[in-house]
Amino acid sequence: MSFALRAGETLGLVGESGSGKTTTCMSIVGLLPRAARIVGGSVLFEGEELTTKSQRELRAIRGRRIAMILQDPMASLNPLFTIFRQVAEPAFFHQRLRGRSLRSRVQHLLKAVRIPSPEWRMREYPHQMSGGMRQRIVGAIALAGGPSLVIADEPTTNLDVTIQAQYLDLLKDIQRETGVALIFVTHNLGIVAKMCDRVAVMYAGKIVEQAPVRELFDDPKHPYTRALLGSVPKLGNKDPLYAIPGQPPNLASLPSGCAFHPRCPEALPRCADEEPIDFHPGAGHAARCWRLDEHAAASHGRSHS
Amino acid sequence: MAAFIARRILYSVVTLVILSGTIFLIVRLTGDPVLLMAEAGASTEDLARIRQQWGLDRSWAVQYVTFMQNALTGELGKSFNYRLPVSELYFQRLPNSLQLGLFATLISLLIGVPAGIVSAVKVNTWWDSIAKGVALLGLSIPGFWLGLVLILVFSVSLRWLPTSGAGDWRHVLMPAVALGWYFAASMLRLTRSSMLEVLGSEYIKLARLKGLPDVVVIAMHAFKNALIPVFTLAGVNLVVMVNAAVIIEVIFAWPGIGRLLYEGIFQRDFPLVQGVVILAGFMIVGINLVVDIAYAVIDPRIRLTR
Amino acid sequence: MADRILEVRGLKKRFPARAGLFGRPRGWVKAVDGVDFAIHAGETLGLIGESGCGKTTTSKLILLQEPPTEGSIMFQGRDITGLAGAALMAYRRAVQVVFQDPFSSLSPRMRVEDIIAEPLEIHTDLERAAIRQRVAAVLELVGLPSDVAPLFPHEFSGGQRQRVAIARALATDTKLIVLDEPVSALDVSVRAQIINQLEHLQRTLGVSYLFIGHDLATVAHISHRIAVMYLGKIVEHADSDALCARPMHPYTKALFEAALPSHPDDRHAATAVAGEVPSAMNVPSGCRFHPRCPATMPICSQVEPVLQPRDGGGEVACHLY
Amino acid sequence: MRLAPPMSIRSRREAPLAAVVILAALVLVAIFADLLAPHDPTLPVPGANVFDPPFWMEGGSTAAPLGTDFQARDILSRLIYGTRVSLIVGLMGTLVAGAIGTLMGILSGYIGGWVDQVIMRVTDAWLALPAIVFAIFLAAMIGPSMWNIIVILGAVYWTRYARVIRGEVLTLREREFVKLAEIAGASKLRIIKRHILPNVANTAMVLASLTVGVVIIAEASLSFLGVGVPPPQPAWGLMLSEARPTLLAGQWWLTVFPGVCILLIVLATQLFGDWLRVKLDPQQRNL
Amino acid sequence: PYVPSAAAAAKGKIVLAWHAGFASRWLDPQEHDGTATPDNFFWALHDGLVKNQGTKLFDHPALAEKFSIAADAKSATFTLRKGVKFHNGDPITAQDVKFSYESYRGAKADVFKNRTERVEIVDAGTIRFVFKEPFLDFGILFGTSNVAAPGWIVPEKYYKQVGPDAFKQKPIGAGPYKLVRQEPGVKVEMEAFDGYYRPVHTKELVMVAVPEAATRVAMLERGEADIIYNVPGELINKVKSMKGVTLAPVLSGSFFLEFVNFQDPKNPFRDTRVREAVSLAIDRRGMNQVESGGLGKVSGNWINDDVLYALDWPEFPRNVEKAKQLLREAGYPNGFDVDWVTPLPAFYSRGERVIAQLREVGIRGRLQTMERGIFFQKLRGGLKEFPGVQLILHGVRIAGSWSFWYEAYMKCGGSNSRDRICVKELDDKFDRYEKSVNPAERKKLAEEIQRAILENHYLVPVYRHAFVNAIGPKVAAQKWQDVFPTITTGYAYPWEDLKVRD
Ligand SMILES: Nc1ncnc2c1ncn2[C@@H]1O[C@H](COP(=O)(O)OP(=O)(O)OP(=O)(O)O)[C@@H](O)[C@H]1O
Ligand SMILES: Nc1ncnc2c1ncn2[C@@H]1O[C@H](COP(=O)(O)OP(=O)(O)OP(=O)(O)O)[C@@H](O)[C@H]1O
Ligand SMILES: [Mg+2]
Ligand SMILES: [Mg+2]
């Protein structure tokens, strides 16, 4: 898979559970579990190759230049340390701030994520915060090192709708103020619609379609993307939903050819044997589907159902 | 917090009542102490006299009530054998037992905790295998055998250490190793599994994502969280080592509480056995309280919510 | 849709919070604080609200997992709060539930056929063969081949498990199924399958649903009527279409505003509602939404509004109207 | 960039071969002790002396290949029969402890309320009672015998099951399949039988596999204190404990052979238990 | 003759490692429990009017310079040695003797109380005990170690002042050693008393309790202990081989077999031939060799020969063939089963040997083990605790008189025999013995009874075992008897005679 992202841009990474979103993010920052390893490819960050860097060099990048917001705000704060300490750590280790300057830095960060009375709140512990506040604190930690890229891995799945809306707005504000680039991992197309400039759709560990957000919603090229869009209920619309048949595949035993072909309503015979390649139906738009192959399109296999 | 501690104390009292009742029954069901106090040819009148002298002629219920009444005033009765108040005997032996228990705890911690951490951090490497091997050995060698081998090697053959008895650090070394060895294994296992659990948590992931040095992540973030169960086990183990290190104390002729208990049991020294077990119970309860409070110090969730 | 299968009146549930030394509660969590609603045969009632507003507690009360502190629950015209013996069993047989987590709601040590057969074993004295037949039939109903019966849950995907859970709920002649966020744990592509399946089952079997969720679009899609809950109270209820067309309570409005766009062009700016749901232990005075309400008035902090009929059917509890 | 396919997880590894082989061998030896042992384990070897060394040493003979003990009995035969005794003690002790503990844990966790309180307080009290007090108590009540030792060890070690199982049940009780059964009208007994018990079985199994070794060592310790499996039964712990003075006298074979047997079985059960734990409990909670 | 500064010459230190934990009550002769163990402490810290020493049974004058027992055995008069003192410097007076006697509450206290009419202080140095009736055993009971201790003197003033319990913590006596420090149950440290009337040779005497035998031997090997008690059979050869170490196999208790309820018609042991067969089956020499390193004694009588009127009896032969023959004659050609063979705890290995030997003649027994306390309790419970066909292997040491043995283990209703054995005609004879005041008649009766028991194999003697101790190189001794000279005990007193090698 490949994707690229410019400074200040927001990329949405959409896909179902287990499609490899988290793994992708973790491999960018070089923190795959012990059992996993990158078998090929490269990660270029501000012109530097990350995959070949040692853990030591990566450590200097993690937290400082690339930060990450994890999915579960309840679990991602250490219960035994104060908010101050946890927010301060990146600045303490990376910028080597101490004493008063460290304190004011932390206050500034907490203010930035709209924590009320930060000088008082930072002395408290995570369990004293509500879920929304915790998630904002995790955001503050991400910002602490002054990163140029923040990867947010489903940061709002456990939040209430109203809190989620607040948080998403906050992220946007911060992005506007600091100009960080954002990779937004989610399975919710609504969030993508709200937040992102570009979208990459993942299926079974691969990016199957990538496009600017409007283009993707208006003119999805990959059948999976289309199906996904069709399966989401919309307010004020009570028509039966479009249900993708079958179940998401198990990554350990992927179908041959295009991984989506067993569930695909438009599958061609070749889909079962040949892995599709990238097609570029428009500027900045890429999709991996044999249907986009001109010749194949001419000789329709099955028709759209 | 106060209510929390109060509730813990209430639980402890219930525990102690159950404990005292159980031990009271058990010692009485195991036979007549008077026969062991008298000579082989003692007459029935002799026995009756001794029985009366110690209040053993009264009904169990009366004996129990008296016992509990006295216990509440800190009076655990007088040992048949030593003719000393049980509490006095206990506290005479306590320093020795504490010395042994603390040394052994230290040894078990020094072996168990670092090895457990290494084994968790380097899980499934040969470090891990070595650590697990050590733990297995610890669990599979009976303490008395290890004790005698130690005496054989370090006292008899090498002549480095005294064989037995209490005294300076050289005396405590072998019993502490023989005692701590077994507990080191359980310490190792526990440290390992609780470290593994913590290391897999989201907040450790986040700590790594912050770009913190591994040492900080493991020593500060992970270990502090993994400490709590280890702490509890160490506390309970300490109490066991202090109060019931029977075998090691016998092998090394260590003048501790374990031997007091051991001899008390075989002599049917009711007040002594009851007293030691109840004081041990107190200690368990006390240690648990200390551990609970220590939790509260370590863990703000408990400190503030309970 | 005239016959009310379930009717709830003045339902309240308080939980003691932080018991003191001798079990003396230091406060009360008013999880459900006076709720009325009715479900008609063959109808779906959607229950929506933010986390902690008492949706699950309401369902627990209906399922008799907790005794209500106050109020009554009528099932087919009969109060069920004091039921025992055969009448209770009859109720247990008619009302089933499907939970959110398809991984936790099936016992990992039981075969699918035994899981589905359990209510049958409890409530009927059918022969093994008959039970097996019934199991096969309900599996068919939820779109699973009947040869999966002897498998264990871990051999299924999330969506399939949820189907098994639904099949179990249908095993007896069920009248009402409580669905507590049945699709929130599922993959996006599978959600639609389950929702379609549920709708299909309702059409063919005529069961009623109490559908609990917090995704507005999903609830609106499946429900005939929707009740909006806030801090243990229903603040607005109406027909699904009417509610979507014109939410009236500021809280309902806030929910709609916070809902995510379905297209990038629908993006709207910062939401009107601020802050988070207060704790159910100290419910604000007056209207419980007033501290967060963008349209709050002095009266809101003093007088608690009651449900009043609203335009387009349904009721709303707000001083604005 | 391509990612490696899902990583093969080591925890799925095969059962530890060594452990399985040792355990299987011990079980076979225990079953066929009568066929394997050259002599009666409780009677002197005719013609042999006390403390004959193993056959390869000077003064040893093949009549008693691993030497003789203080009663001129054949050590090999005693070890072979001892496998039976030690395995029975280890397994049955574990079983008794497991049965009591699991029952207590389930009652405590599932019924809750004062039942829970009582059981937990009893557990606390039990933990404070030294095993030896129990041992002598039971020996006094019903006389010392292998079966009493089993009961004693069961009575001592049930608490660890009770605690762990209770914890497990507390979470199980909140699990949705249990709620579902309750809502469907299942009785408590049915829920315990069909839903709770099968789901704590794994935990109990893991605990059990880790307890066998502990029980065998505990038996040896009780023998040391004179309240273990009574002579002349050839339990390894008893052999080791009876022969301990000879360590000093240089008759190493008397303690080393039973010692090695104990080491082997504890090692094997622990290895097996570790494997089982990883297999059945991938989160590796603190059992 | 009183030597004022006898202890001035005392030097060195001897450490004695014990096989048992110490009980503080052992430091108070007033509560003598009638066993040998406390005598260790009495002999160090206290002194009696008379005591046994060497081969003298009870008539060795100690605090008493001389004594006499009236011919009619109705009174006994003792004259105190002059100038003797307690450790605190107080002189020992006749009043202390009277007090000690009258307030004595240990073993056999009831016997003394019942039989004594009064205690007269004749003058400051003379005291007379007057009995209600002839009290022939008075000397034995009064002066033999290991029996009773009303003749051991405690300081009345001090004893009353601190009370019995505190006395046990800080006893003050008249013995050769005074207490320096004790850790109850663990250690007793003593120092030579320079006011003792006999020379005390060693300055410091320390007793430590070391329950584990191997550890004691290791201590001896390391020089941490100079005398150790109770070397187990397994380690006798090892200790023998240690340099400078002397084994001290003191003859001790007697092991013998009891046929429980043998008079029962259904009991195979009812037949004298069967009992004889058991006797013939026992390999007494082998047992002695293995269990006691050959240091015990294969005696004929089950009663130790160091007590009054003990009958000397030749060793019983071993003859497996004859035993089998007798069993055949008795109608047991294939032998029979014995339900349980119960040895005195924890001498299980002796029990196992007995079983193995009986097995050779066809008698099949199973070992029954029990904890020591339980065993004694069961003995007292009588027949109901030993149903069926049972054998008990007793190991007993009772000092003083043969009659104490008979009373405890043979007499119907005896303190240990209870209802398991009842031989009416012997008991009648024993009654006559008890009533008799004629020593010659008593001796005759005693011998008749003992002979009857042995000839009829009512009890089967096994052997008299050695209580094997070991003496380290530091202790000056030519032979072990120099350190363990006293009969009727297995212990190393009199302590004042112990000497450290120069
Ligand atoms: N440590 C691991 N060992 C083995 N397989 C793993 C591991 N971590 C992830 N996987 C597998 O890799 C695949 C991708 O996982 P990943 O967590 O990246 O998915 P995701 O898209 O983030 O899913 P979700 O939406 O559930 O967070 C999954 O099939 C998962 O089972
Ligand atoms: N057993 C209980 N004891 C005490 N408080 C409880 C209990 N169960 C629920 N509560 C409290 O009652 C309130 C309502 O909880 P409930 O689970 O009904 O909310 P919900 O609407 O289902 O939320 P969610 O959307 O998170 O599932 C919450 O504040 C919760 O903390
Ligand atoms: Mg993920
Ligand atoms: Mg809920």
mmCIF file of C-alpha atoms in Angstrom, chain A residues 29-231:
data_model
loop_
_atom_site.group_PDB
_atom_site.id
_atom_site.type_symbol
_atom_site.label_atom_id
_atom_site.label_comp_id
_atom_site.label_asym_id
_atom_site.label_seq_id
_atom_site.Cartn_x
_atom_site.Cartn_y
_atom_site.Cartn_z
ATOM 1 C CA VAL A 29 6.262 5.027 14.018
ATOM 2 C CA GLY A 30 8.146 1.766 14.232
ATOM 3 C CA LEU A 31 6.216 0.269 17.133
ATOM 4 C CA LEU A 32 4.928 -2.987 15.807
ATOM 5 C CA PRO A 33 4.489 -5.769 18.307
ATOM 6 C CA ARG A 34 7.431 -8.070 18.662
ATOM 7 C CA ALA A 35 5.809 -10.757 16.623
ATOM 8 C CA ALA A 36 5.223 -8.470 13.650
ATOM 9 C CA ARG A 37 7.698 -7.083 11.245
ATOM 10 C CA ILE A 38 7.745 -4.960 8.172
ATOM 11 C CA VAL A 39 8.623 -7.150 5.239
ATOM 12 C CA GLY A 40 9.068 -4.461 2.670
ATOM 13 C CA GLY A 41 8.368 -0.945 1.587
ATOM 14 C CA SER A 42 9.403 2.355 2.975
ATOM 15 C CA VAL A 43 8.091 5.187 5.083
ATOM 16 C CA LEU A 44 9.354 8.599 4.127
ATOM 17 C CA PHE A 45 8.801 11.336 6.634
ATOM 18 C CA GLU A 46 9.936 14.831 5.775
ATOM 19 C CA GLY A 47 12.317 13.219 3.368
ATOM 20 C CA GLU A 48 13.750 10.753 5.860
ATOM 21 C CA GLU A 49 13.423 7.024 5.556
ATOM 22 C CA LEU A 50 11.914 5.700 8.771
ATOM 23 C CA THR A 51 11.915 1.957 8.256
ATOM 24 C CA THR A 52 15.672 1.679 8.370
ATOM 25 C CA LYS A 53 16.087 3.810 11.464
ATOM 26 C CA SER A 54 17.107 2.282 14.756
ATOM 27 C CA GLN A 55 14.759 2.352 17.718
ATOM 28 C CA ARG A 56 16.959 5.020 19.213
ATOM 29 C CA GLU A 57 16.596 7.310 16.237
ATOM 30 C CA LEU A 58 12.898 6.576 16.024
ATOM 31 C CA ARG A 59 12.509 7.529 19.639
ATOM 32 C CA ALA A 60 13.723 11.008 18.780
ATOM 33 C CA ILE A 61 11.036 11.220 16.124
ATOM 34 C CA ARG A 62 8.216 9.647 18.091
ATOM 35 C CA GLY A 63 6.455 12.081 20.296
ATOM 36 C CA ARG A 64 8.461 14.963 18.918
ATOM 37 C CA ARG A 65 7.795 15.003 15.210
ATOM 38 C CA ILE A 66 5.174 12.317 14.834
ATOM 39 C CA ALA A 67 2.612 11.915 17.559
ATOM 40 C CA MET A 68 -0.227 9.505 17.954
ATOM 41 C CA ILE A 69 -3.616 9.513 19.615
ATOM 42 C CA LEU A 70 -4.848 6.103 20.595
ATOM 43 C CA GLN A 71 -8.319 4.726 20.408
ATOM 44 C CA ASP A 72 -9.165 4.235 24.034
ATOM 45 C CA PRO A 73 -8.896 7.330 26.231
ATOM 46 C CA MET A 74 -9.742 5.339 29.329
ATOM 47 C CA ALA A 75 -6.842 2.992 28.879
ATOM 48 C CA SER A 76 -4.201 5.164 27.349
ATOM 49 C CA LEU A 77 -3.434 7.246 30.399
ATOM 50 C CA ASN A 78 -1.343 5.717 33.121
ATOM 51 C CA PRO A 79 -3.610 5.576 36.161
ATOM 52 C CA LEU A 80 -0.801 6.114 38.627
ATOM 53 C CA PHE A 81 0.604 9.392 37.365
ATOM 54 C CA THR A 82 -0.786 12.903 37.439
ATOM 55 C CA ILE A 83 -2.016 14.563 34.294
ATOM 56 C CA PHE A 84 0.821 17.033 34.623
ATOM 57 C CA ARG A 85 3.436 14.381 34.554
ATOM 58 C CA GLN A 86 1.973 12.571 31.595
ATOM 59 C CA VAL A 87 1.526 15.703 29.531
ATOM 60 C CA ALA A 88 4.939 16.985 30.542
ATOM 61 C CA GLU A 89 6.896 13.893 29.643
ATOM 62 C CA PRO A 90 7.453 14.574 25.936
ATOM 63 C CA ALA A 91 8.561 18.130 26.662
ATOM 64 C CA PHE A 92 10.700 16.885 29.510
ATOM 65 C CA PHE A 93 12.507 14.303 27.459
ATOM 66 C CA HIS A 94 12.515 15.927 24.042
ATOM 67 C CA GLN A 95 12.750 19.640 24.696
ATOM 68 C CA ARG A 96 14.412 19.133 28.061
ATOM 69 C CA LEU A 97 12.149 21.678 29.665
ATOM 70 C CA ARG A 98 12.274 21.885 33.440
ATOM 71 C CA GLY A 99 10.649 23.720 36.304
ATOM 72 C CA ARG A 100 8.522 26.696 35.565
ATOM 73 C CA SER A 101 8.877 26.579 31.799
ATOM 74 C CA LEU A 102 7.720 22.982 31.839
ATOM 75 C CA ARG A 103 4.760 23.912 33.961
ATOM 76 C CA SER A 104 3.710 26.751 31.737
ATOM 77 C CA ARG A 105 4.138 24.554 28.692
ATOM 78 C CA VAL A 106 1.790 21.990 30.141
ATOM 79 C CA GLN A 107 -0.728 24.645 31.070
ATOM 80 C CA HIS A 108 -0.543 26.000 27.595
ATOM 81 C CA LEU A 109 -1.155 22.582 26.104
ATOM 82 C CA LEU A 110 -4.097 21.863 28.347
ATOM 83 C CA LYS A 111 -5.551 25.227 27.508
ATOM 84 C CA ALA A 112 -5.123 24.420 23.863
ATOM 85 C CA VAL A 113 -7.303 21.349 24.233
ATOM 86 C CA ARG A 114 -9.877 23.369 26.183
ATOM 87 C CA ILE A 115 -9.361 21.894 29.587
ATOM 88 C CA PRO A 116 -10.900 24.309 32.066
ATOM 89 C CA SER A 117 -8.654 25.603 34.873
ATOM 90 C CA PRO A 118 -5.628 23.624 33.738
ATOM 91 C CA GLU A 119 -3.318 24.719 36.576
ATOM 92 C CA TRP A 120 -5.670 22.902 38.945
ATOM 93 C CA ARG A 121 -6.660 20.016 36.708
ATOM 94 C CA MET A 122 -3.120 19.016 35.911
ATOM 95 C CA ARG A 123 -2.546 17.957 39.472
ATOM 96 C CA GLU A 124 -5.299 15.405 39.212
ATOM 97 C CA TYR A 125 -5.285 11.813 38.079
ATOM 98 C CA PRO A 126 -6.875 10.308 34.993
ATOM 99 C CA HIS A 127 -9.699 8.601 36.844
ATOM 100 C CA GLN A 128 -10.925 11.987 38.001
ATOM 101 C CA MET A 129 -11.571 13.065 34.424
ATOM 102 C CA SER A 130 -14.522 12.309 32.215
ATOM 103 C CA GLY A 131 -14.005 10.366 29.032
ATOM 104 C CA GLY A 132 -14.080 13.438 26.841
ATOM 105 C CA MET A 133 -11.546 15.218 28.985
ATOM 106 C CA ARG A 134 -9.257 12.250 28.975
ATOM 107 C CA GLN A 135 -9.360 12.090 25.244
ATOM 108 C CA ARG A 136 -8.504 15.774 25.089
ATOM 109 C CA ILE A 137 -5.603 15.205 27.416
ATOM 110 C CA VAL A 138 -4.362 12.485 25.133
ATOM 111 C CA GLY A 139 -4.607 15.099 22.419
ATOM 112 C CA ALA A 140 -2.537 17.468 24.537
ATOM 113 C CA ILE A 141 0.094 14.787 24.957
ATOM 114 C CA ALA A 142 0.179 14.342 21.214
ATOM 115 C CA LEU A 143 0.762 18.039 20.755
ATOM 116 C CA ALA A 144 3.314 18.265 23.516
ATOM 117 C CA GLY A 145 6.323 17.596 21.354
ATOM 118 C CA GLY A 146 5.214 20.044 18.656
ATOM 119 C CA PRO A 147 4.778 17.376 15.984
ATOM 120 C CA SER A 148 4.294 17.975 12.314
ATOM 121 C CA LEU A 149 2.208 14.814 11.931
ATOM 122 C CA VAL A 150 -0.420 13.466 14.273
ATOM 123 C CA ILE A 151 -1.862 10.054 13.720
ATOM 124 C CA ALA A 152 -5.241 9.637 15.338
ATOM 125 C CA ASP A 153 -6.365 6.014 15.557
ATOM 126 C CA GLU A 154 -10.142 5.997 15.937
ATOM 127 C CA PRO A 155 -9.935 8.649 18.622
ATOM 128 C CA THR A 156 -13.669 9.045 19.056
ATOM 129 C CA THR A 157 -15.166 5.559 18.924
ATOM 130 C CA ASN A 158 -15.804 5.475 22.644
ATOM 131 C CA LEU A 159 -17.192 8.966 22.921
ATOM 132 C CA ASP A 160 -20.753 10.170 22.927
ATOM 133 C CA VAL A 161 -22.037 11.880 19.820
ATOM 134 C CA THR A 162 -22.044 15.300 21.379
ATOM 135 C CA ILE A 163 -18.596 14.872 22.853
ATOM 136 C CA GLN A 164 -17.373 13.402 19.606
ATOM 137 C CA ALA A 165 -18.592 16.425 17.728
ATOM 138 C CA GLN A 166 -16.864 18.709 20.204
ATOM 139 C CA TYR A 167 -13.645 16.776 19.933
ATOM 140 C CA LEU A 168 -13.632 16.696 16.179
ATOM 141 C CA ASP A 169 -14.171 20.443 16.086
ATOM 142 C CA LEU A 170 -11.337 20.875 18.532
ATOM 143 C CA LEU A 171 -9.000 18.807 16.398
ATOM 144 C CA LYS A 172 -9.873 20.919 13.414
ATOM 145 C CA ASP A 173 -9.238 24.126 15.309
ATOM 146 C CA ILE A 174 -5.887 22.866 16.482
ATOM 147 C CA GLN A 175 -4.958 21.799 13.022
ATOM 148 C CA ARG A 176 -5.826 25.224 11.751
ATOM 149 C CA GLU A 177 -3.725 26.879 14.460
ATOM 150 C CA THR A 178 -0.655 24.650 14.273
ATOM 151 C CA GLY A 179 -0.736 23.410 10.741
ATOM 152 C CA VAL A 180 -0.027 19.780 11.626
ATOM 153 C CA ALA A 181 -0.812 17.090 9.185
ATOM 154 C CA LEU A 182 -3.340 14.558 10.423
ATOM 155 C CA ILE A 183 -3.889 10.945 9.618
ATOM 156 C CA PHE A 184 -7.328 10.088 10.818
ATOM 157 C CA VAL A 185 -8.063 6.438 11.201
ATOM 158 C CA THR A 186 -11.710 5.487 11.425
ATOM 159 C CA HIS A 187 -14.351 3.121 10.244
ATOM 160 C CA ASN A 188 -16.957 5.835 10.244
ATOM 161 C CA LEU A 189 -17.534 7.494 6.901
ATOM 162 C CA GLY A 190 -19.347 10.309 8.658
ATOM 163 C CA ILE A 191 -16.160 11.362 10.389
ATOM 164 C CA VAL A 192 -14.346 11.257 7.107
ATOM 165 C CA ALA A 193 -16.963 13.422 5.541
ATOM 166 C CA LYS A 194 -16.615 15.875 8.366
ATOM 167 C CA MET A 195 -12.881 15.973 8.801
ATOM 168 C CA CYS A 196 -10.785 14.853 5.913
ATOM 169 C CA ASP A 197 -9.259 16.300 2.802
ATOM 170 C CA ARG A 198 -8.289 13.006 1.324
ATOM 171 C CA VAL A 199 -9.456 9.469 2.011
ATOM 172 C CA ALA A 200 -7.813 6.096 1.717
ATOM 173 C CA VAL A 201 -10.108 3.082 1.947
ATOM 174 C CA MET A 202 -8.536 -0.102 3.258
ATOM 175 C CA TYR A 203 -9.734 -3.604 2.758
ATOM 176 C CA ALA A 204 -7.911 -6.651 4.023
ATOM 177 C CA GLY A 205 -4.631 -4.888 4.619
ATOM 178 C CA LYS A 206 -4.564 -3.013 1.327
ATOM 179 C CA ILE A 207 -5.632 0.413 0.250
ATOM 180 C CA VAL A 208 -8.248 -0.240 -2.399
ATOM 181 C CA GLU A 209 -9.171 3.319 -3.179
ATOM 182 C CA GLN A 210 -7.725 6.716 -2.524
ATOM 183 C CA ALA A 211 -9.220 10.036 -3.490
ATOM 184 C CA PRO A 212 -10.008 13.571 -2.391
ATOM 185 C CA VAL A 213 -12.906 13.357 -0.045
ATOM 186 C CA ARG A 214 -15.598 14.892 -2.254
ATOM 187 C CA GLU A 215 -14.647 12.835 -5.211
ATOM 188 C CA LEU A 216 -14.804 9.685 -3.142
ATOM 189 C CA PHE A 217 -18.277 10.418 -1.873
ATOM 190 C CA ASP A 218 -19.568 11.601 -5.218
ATOM 191 C CA ASP A 219 -17.912 9.171 -7.504
ATOM 192 C CA PRO A 220 -16.557 6.097 -5.728
ATOM 193 C CA LYS A 221 -14.750 3.850 -8.136
ATOM 194 C CA HIS A 222 -14.185 0.733 -6.116
ATOM 195 C CA PRO A 223 -17.183 -1.539 -5.520
ATOM 196 C CA TYR A 224 -16.201 -1.876 -1.892
ATOM 197 C CA THR A 225 -16.261 1.866 -1.399
ATOM 198 C CA ARG A 226 -19.597 2.031 -3.092
ATOM 199 C CA ALA A 227 -20.964 -0.723 -0.943
ATOM 200 C CA LEU A 228 -19.646 0.912 2.155
ATOM 201 C CA LEU A 229 -21.317 4.181 1.298
ATOM 202 C CA GLY A 230 -24.534 2.381 0.581
ATOM 203 C CA SER A 231 -24.621 0.440 3.781
#
